[in-house]
PDB file of C-alpha atoms in Angstrom:
ATOM      1  CA  MET X   1      -5.055   2.298  62.844  1.00 56.00           C
ATOM      2  CA  GLU X   2      -4.191   0.236  59.855  1.00 61.00           C
ATOM      3  CA  LYS X   3      -4.947  -3.803  59.271  1.00 69.00           C
ATOM      4  CA  ASN X   4      -2.061  -6.273  58.970  1.00 73.00           C
ATOM      5  CA  ASN X   5      -2.822  -7.709  55.509  1.00 84.00           C
ATOM      6  CA  VAL X   6      -0.574 -10.805  55.935  1.00 88.00           C
ATOM      7  CA  ASP X   7      -2.131 -14.163  55.510  1.00 86.00           C
ATOM      8  CA  PRO X   8      -2.494 -16.078  58.707  1.00 90.00           C
ATOM      9  CA  ARG X   9      -3.329 -19.185  56.203  1.00 91.00           C
ATOM     10  CA  PRO X  10      -0.748 -22.152  56.017  1.00 94.00           C
ATOM     11  CA  ASP X  11       0.875 -22.086  51.981  1.00 96.00           C
ATOM     12  CA  TRP X  12      -0.533 -24.491  49.610  1.00 97.00           C
ATOM     13  CA  ASP X  13       2.392 -26.797  49.880  1.00 97.00           C
ATOM     14  CA  SER X  14       2.325 -27.084  53.807  1.00 97.00           C
ATOM     15  CA  TYR X  15      -1.658 -27.618  53.509  1.00 98.00           C
ATOM     16  CA  PHE X  16      -1.457 -29.965  51.166  1.00 98.00           C
ATOM     17  CA  MET X  17       1.453 -32.051  53.044  1.00 98.00           C
ATOM     18  CA  GLU X  18       0.047 -31.997  56.349  1.00 97.00           C
ATOM     19  CA  ILE X  19      -3.140 -33.550  54.843  1.00 98.00           C
ATOM     20  CA  ALA X  20      -0.929 -36.233  53.707  1.00 98.00           C
ATOM     21  CA  ARG X  21       0.109 -36.591  56.854  1.00 97.00           C
ATOM     22  CA  VAL X  22      -2.963 -37.103  58.762  1.00 98.00           C
ATOM     23  CA  VAL X  23      -3.902 -39.488  55.640  1.00 98.00           C
ATOM     24  CA  SER X  24      -0.237 -41.805  56.554  1.00 97.00           C
ATOM     25  CA  SER X  25      -2.006 -41.759  59.960  1.00 96.00           C
ATOM     26  CA  ARG X  26      -4.738 -44.584  57.875  1.00 95.00           C
ATOM     27  CA  ALA X  27      -1.935 -46.834  56.255  1.00 95.00           C
ATOM     28  CA  ASN X  28      -1.881 -50.376  57.137  1.00 91.00           C
ATOM     29  CA  CYS X  29       1.747 -51.654  56.798  1.00 88.00           C
ATOM     30  CA  SER X  30       3.211 -52.649  60.007  1.00 85.00           C
ATOM     31  CA  ARG X  31       6.915 -51.658  58.593  1.00 85.00           C
ATOM     32  CA  ARG X  32       6.395 -47.329  57.385  1.00 88.00           C
ATOM     33  CA  LYS X  33       2.993 -44.742  57.723  1.00 94.00           C
ATOM     34  CA  VAL X  34       3.397 -42.955  53.830  1.00 96.00           C
ATOM     35  CA  ALA X  35       0.362 -40.770  52.230  1.00 97.00           C
ATOM     36  CA  ALA X  36      -0.171 -39.088  49.057  1.00 98.00           C
ATOM     37  CA  VAL X  37      -2.606 -36.696  47.882  1.00 98.00           C
ATOM     38  CA  VAL X  38      -3.531 -35.518  44.761  1.00 98.00           C
ATOM     39  CA  VAL X  39      -4.364 -32.255  44.126  1.00 98.00           C
ATOM     40  CA  LYS X  40      -5.652 -30.155  40.935  1.00 98.00           C
ATOM     41  CA  ASP X  41      -6.622 -26.203  41.044  1.00 97.00           C
ATOM     42  CA  HIS X  42      -6.209 -26.266  45.008  1.00 97.00           C
ATOM     43  CA  GLN X  43      -8.334 -29.411  45.215  1.00 98.00           C
ATOM     44  CA  ILE X  44      -7.765 -32.819  46.677  1.00 98.00           C
ATOM     45  CA  ILE X  45      -9.021 -35.265  43.943  1.00 98.00           C
ATOM     46  CA  SER X  46      -7.837 -38.607  45.212  1.00 98.00           C
ATOM     47  CA  THR X  47      -5.376 -39.951  48.264  1.00 98.00           C
ATOM     48  CA  GLY X  48      -3.408 -43.134  48.580  1.00 98.00           C
ATOM     49  CA  TYR X  49      -1.734 -44.184  52.021  1.00 97.00           C
ATOM     50  CA  ASN X  50       0.241 -47.658  51.572  1.00 95.00           C
ATOM     51  CA  GLY X  51      -0.944 -51.477  52.695  1.00 92.00           C
ATOM     52  CA  THR X  52      -2.633 -54.267  51.237  1.00 92.00           C
ATOM     53  CA  PRO X  53      -4.746 -54.625  48.392  1.00 92.00           C
ATOM     54  CA  ARG X  54      -8.243 -53.982  48.649  1.00 91.00           C
ATOM     55  CA  GLY X  55      -9.801 -57.565  50.102  1.00 92.00           C
ATOM     56  CA  VAL X  56      -6.296 -58.466  51.674  1.00 91.00           C
ATOM     57  CA  ARG X  57      -6.087 -58.433  55.514  1.00 90.00           C
ATOM     58  CA  ASN X  58      -4.020 -56.113  56.754  1.00 89.00           C
ATOM     59  CA  CYS X  59      -0.288 -55.671  56.934  1.00 87.00           C
ATOM     60  CA  PHE X  60      -0.507 -55.198  60.653  1.00 84.00           C
ATOM     61  CA  GLU X  61      -2.823 -58.252  60.879  1.00 87.00           C
ATOM     62  CA  GLY X  62       0.000 -60.494  58.802  1.00 86.00           C
ATOM     63  CA  GLY X  63      -1.815 -59.798  56.026  1.00 87.00           C
ATOM     64  CA  CYS X  64       2.003 -59.175  54.451  1.00 86.00           C
ATOM     65  CA  ALA X  65       4.380 -62.233  55.470  1.00 86.00           C
ATOM     66  CA  ARG X  66       7.882 -59.879  54.177  1.00 86.00           C
ATOM     67  CA  CYS X  67       6.281 -56.666  56.505  1.00 84.00           C
ATOM     68  CA  SER X  68       5.297 -59.175  59.386  1.00 81.00           C
ATOM     69  CA  GLY X  69       8.592 -61.038  59.066  1.00 80.00           C
ATOM     70  CA  LYS X  70      12.291 -60.184  60.082  1.00 80.00           C
ATOM     71  CA  ALA X  71      13.436 -58.983  56.876  1.00 80.00           C
ATOM     72  CA  PRO X  72      15.997 -55.885  56.944  1.00 79.00           C
ATOM     73  CA  SER X  73      14.857 -52.794  55.405  1.00 75.00           C
ATOM     74  CA  GLY X  74      14.877 -52.700  52.169  1.00 70.00           C
ATOM     75  CA  THR X  75      15.489 -56.494  51.606  1.00 77.00           C
ATOM     76  CA  SER X  76      13.059 -59.252  49.982  1.00 80.00           C
ATOM     77  CA  LEU X  77      10.924 -56.354  48.934  1.00 78.00           C
ATOM     78  CA  GLU X  78       9.777 -58.826  45.842  1.00 82.00           C
ATOM     79  CA  GLU X  79       8.089 -60.360  48.707  1.00 86.00           C
ATOM     80  CA  CYS X  80       5.875 -57.329  49.776  1.00 87.00           C
ATOM     81  CA  ILE X  81       2.737 -57.441  49.041  1.00 89.00           C
ATOM     82  CA  CYS X  82       1.999 -53.763  49.960  1.00 90.00           C
ATOM     83  CA  VAL X  83       1.296 -51.201  47.552  1.00 93.00           C
ATOM     84  CA  HIS X  84       2.600 -47.604  47.424  1.00 94.00           C
ATOM     85  CA  ALA X  85       0.928 -44.899  48.597  1.00 97.00           C
ATOM     86  CA  GLU X  86       0.823 -43.144  45.004  1.00 97.00           C
ATOM     87  CA  GLN X  87      -0.379 -46.206  43.436  1.00 97.00           C
ATOM     88  CA  ASN X  88      -2.941 -46.447  45.621  1.00 97.00           C
ATOM     89  CA  ALA X  89      -3.716 -42.832  45.229  1.00 98.00           C
ATOM     90  CA  ILE X  90      -3.521 -43.482  41.068  1.00 98.00           C
ATOM     91  CA  CYS X  91      -5.526 -46.473  41.579  1.00 97.00           C
ATOM     92  CA  GLN X  92      -8.393 -44.788  43.705  1.00 97.00           C
ATOM     93  CA  ALA X  93      -8.930 -41.916  41.058  1.00 98.00           C
ATOM     94  CA  ALA X  94      -9.038 -44.899  38.252  1.00 97.00           C
ATOM     95  CA  TYR X  95     -11.668 -46.706  40.354  1.00 96.00           C
ATOM     96  CA  TYR X  96     -13.912 -43.702  41.019  1.00 97.00           C
ATOM     97  CA  GLY X  97     -12.926 -42.613  36.985  1.00 97.00           C
ATOM     98  CA  ILE X  98     -11.143 -39.602  38.474  1.00 97.00           C
ATOM     99  CA  ARG X  99      -8.563 -37.922  35.363  1.00 97.00           C
ATOM    100  CA  LEU X 100      -5.252 -36.950  36.953  1.00 98.00           C
ATOM    101  CA  ALA X 101      -3.512 -34.988  33.853  1.00 97.00           C
ATOM    102  CA  GLY X 102      -1.858 -31.883  34.915  1.00 98.00           C
ATOM    103  CA  SER X 103      -2.273 -32.561  38.700  1.00 98.00           C
ATOM    104  CA  THR X 104       0.172 -32.280  41.032  1.00 98.00           C
ATOM    105  CA  ILE X 105       0.738 -34.862  44.093  1.00 98.00           C
ATOM    106  CA  TYR X 106       2.229 -34.222  47.022  1.00 98.00           C
ATOM    107  CA  VAL X 107       4.115 -37.429  48.643  1.00 98.00           C
ATOM    108  CA  THR X 108       5.768 -37.854  52.525  1.00 97.00           C
ATOM    109  CA  ILE X 109       8.341 -39.454  51.237  1.00 94.00           C
ATOM    110  CA  SER X 110      10.248 -39.190  47.754  1.00 93.00           C
ATOM    111  CA  PRO X 111       8.889 -41.826  45.180  1.00 94.00           C
ATOM    112  CA  CYS X 112      10.473 -44.904  43.877  1.00 91.00           C
ATOM    113  CA  LEU X 113      11.159 -45.715  40.228  1.00 91.00           C
ATOM    114  CA  THR X 114       7.726 -47.749  39.919  1.00 92.00           C
ATOM    115  CA  CYS X 115       5.814 -44.802  41.583  1.00 95.00           C
ATOM    116  CA  ALA X 116       7.478 -42.698  39.495  1.00 96.00           C
ATOM    117  CA  LYS X 117       6.643 -44.508  36.501  1.00 97.00           C
ATOM    118  CA  LEU X 118       2.998 -44.926  37.057  1.00 98.00           C
ATOM    119  CA  ILE X 119       2.850 -40.752  37.831  1.00 98.00           C
ATOM    120  CA  VAL X 120       4.375 -40.227  34.228  1.00 98.00           C
ATOM    121  CA  ASN X 121       1.816 -42.244  32.703  1.00 98.00           C
ATOM    122  CA  ALA X 122      -0.850 -40.815  34.808  1.00 98.00           C
ATOM    123  CA  GLY X 123       0.086 -37.407  33.336  1.00 98.00           C
ATOM    124  CA  ILE X 124       0.596 -35.716  36.925  1.00 98.00           C
ATOM    125  CA  LYS X 125       3.097 -32.671  36.037  1.00 98.00           C
ATOM    126  CA  GLU X 126       3.897 -32.226  39.963  1.00 98.00           C
ATOM    127  CA  VAL X 127       5.898 -34.036  42.493  1.00 98.00           C
ATOM    128  CA  VAL X 128       5.869 -32.279  46.076  1.00 98.00           C
ATOM    129  CA  TYR X 129       7.283 -35.185  48.533  1.00 96.00           C
ATOM    130  CA  GLY X 130       8.687 -34.661  51.849  1.00 95.00           C
ATOM    131  CA  GLY X 131      11.339 -37.082  53.460  1.00 84.00           C
ATOM    132  CA  ASP X 132      13.649 -39.094  51.491  1.00 81.00           C
ATOM    133  CA  TYR X 133      12.674 -42.783  50.624  1.00 78.00           C
ATOM    134  CA  ALA X 134      14.244 -43.974  47.289  1.00 72.00           C
ATOM    135  CA  PHE X 135      14.732 -41.436  44.732  1.00 75.00           C
ATOM    136  CA  THR X 136      17.236 -42.836  42.738  1.00 81.00           C
ATOM    137  CA  GLU X 137      19.160 -40.631  39.998  1.00 91.00           C
ATOM    138  CA  GLN X 138      17.500 -42.951  37.261  1.00 93.00           C
ATOM    139  CA  THR X 139      13.875 -41.570  39.322  1.00 92.00           C
ATOM    140  CA  GLU X 140      15.450 -38.292  38.755  1.00 93.00           C
ATOM    141  CA  LYS X 141      16.506 -38.752  35.217  1.00 96.00           C
ATOM    142  CA  LEU X 142      12.854 -40.109  34.614  1.00 96.00           C
ATOM    143  CA  PHE X 143      11.100 -37.442  35.675  1.00 97.00           C
ATOM    144  CA  GLN X 144      13.090 -34.826  33.755  1.00 97.00           C
ATOM    145  CA  GLU X 145      12.586 -36.309  30.345  1.00 97.00           C
ATOM    146  CA  ALA X 146       9.084 -36.600  31.190  1.00 98.00           C
ATOM    147  CA  LYS X 147       8.960 -33.304  32.131  1.00 98.00           C
ATOM    148  CA  VAL X 148       7.543 -33.792  35.746  1.00 98.00           C
ATOM    149  CA  VAL X 149       8.524 -31.181  38.149  1.00 97.00           C
ATOM    150  CA  CYS X 150       9.881 -32.814  40.978  1.00 96.00           C
ATOM    151  CA  ARG X 151      11.107 -31.295  44.517  1.00 95.00           C
ATOM    152  CA  ARG X 152      11.710 -31.532  48.025  1.00 95.00           C
ATOM    153  CA  PHE X 153       9.044 -29.930  50.405  1.00 96.00           C
ATOM    154  CA  THR X 154      10.930 -27.248  52.922  1.00 91.00           C
ATOM    155  CA  PRO X 155       8.473 -26.229  55.289  1.00 88.00           C
ATOM    156  CA  PRO X 156       8.863 -22.279  55.842  1.00 86.00           C
ATOM    157  CA  SER X 157      10.788 -20.927  58.727  1.00 80.00           C
ATOM    158  CA  ASN X 158       8.351 -18.851  61.166  1.00 64.00           C
TER     159      ASN X 158
END
């Protein structure tokens, strides 16, 4: 009898995107739950989710007036004190002295331009994202010029 040598485990992208989905459940933003997982050599080195800064009342507790208000999605962003998931993952690595150069970041939605700039300056070399958020042409050009690979995650069909 011949053994079936097909690996039943999820591929690496699926694995880390599922972990990012679980990490997003910790997000404290009352508007959207987003997460980022930074990986190097198939090992998680940092995670982050969106919400208010460390030591500030959680967004869902009224910590962010913009998010607890009635501002339509995409408006009054200059009033929002929440930190994006990518920003938190990069900050967590810095807080604990973890080097991100050469790593890959898995994000549940596409990064905004501000997060893209931080990703480039942190030395992250690849971005894998789930859904669309604010992935502009300018963000795409920035990644291209900085030689950061950016690709949308497509779950494998079973």
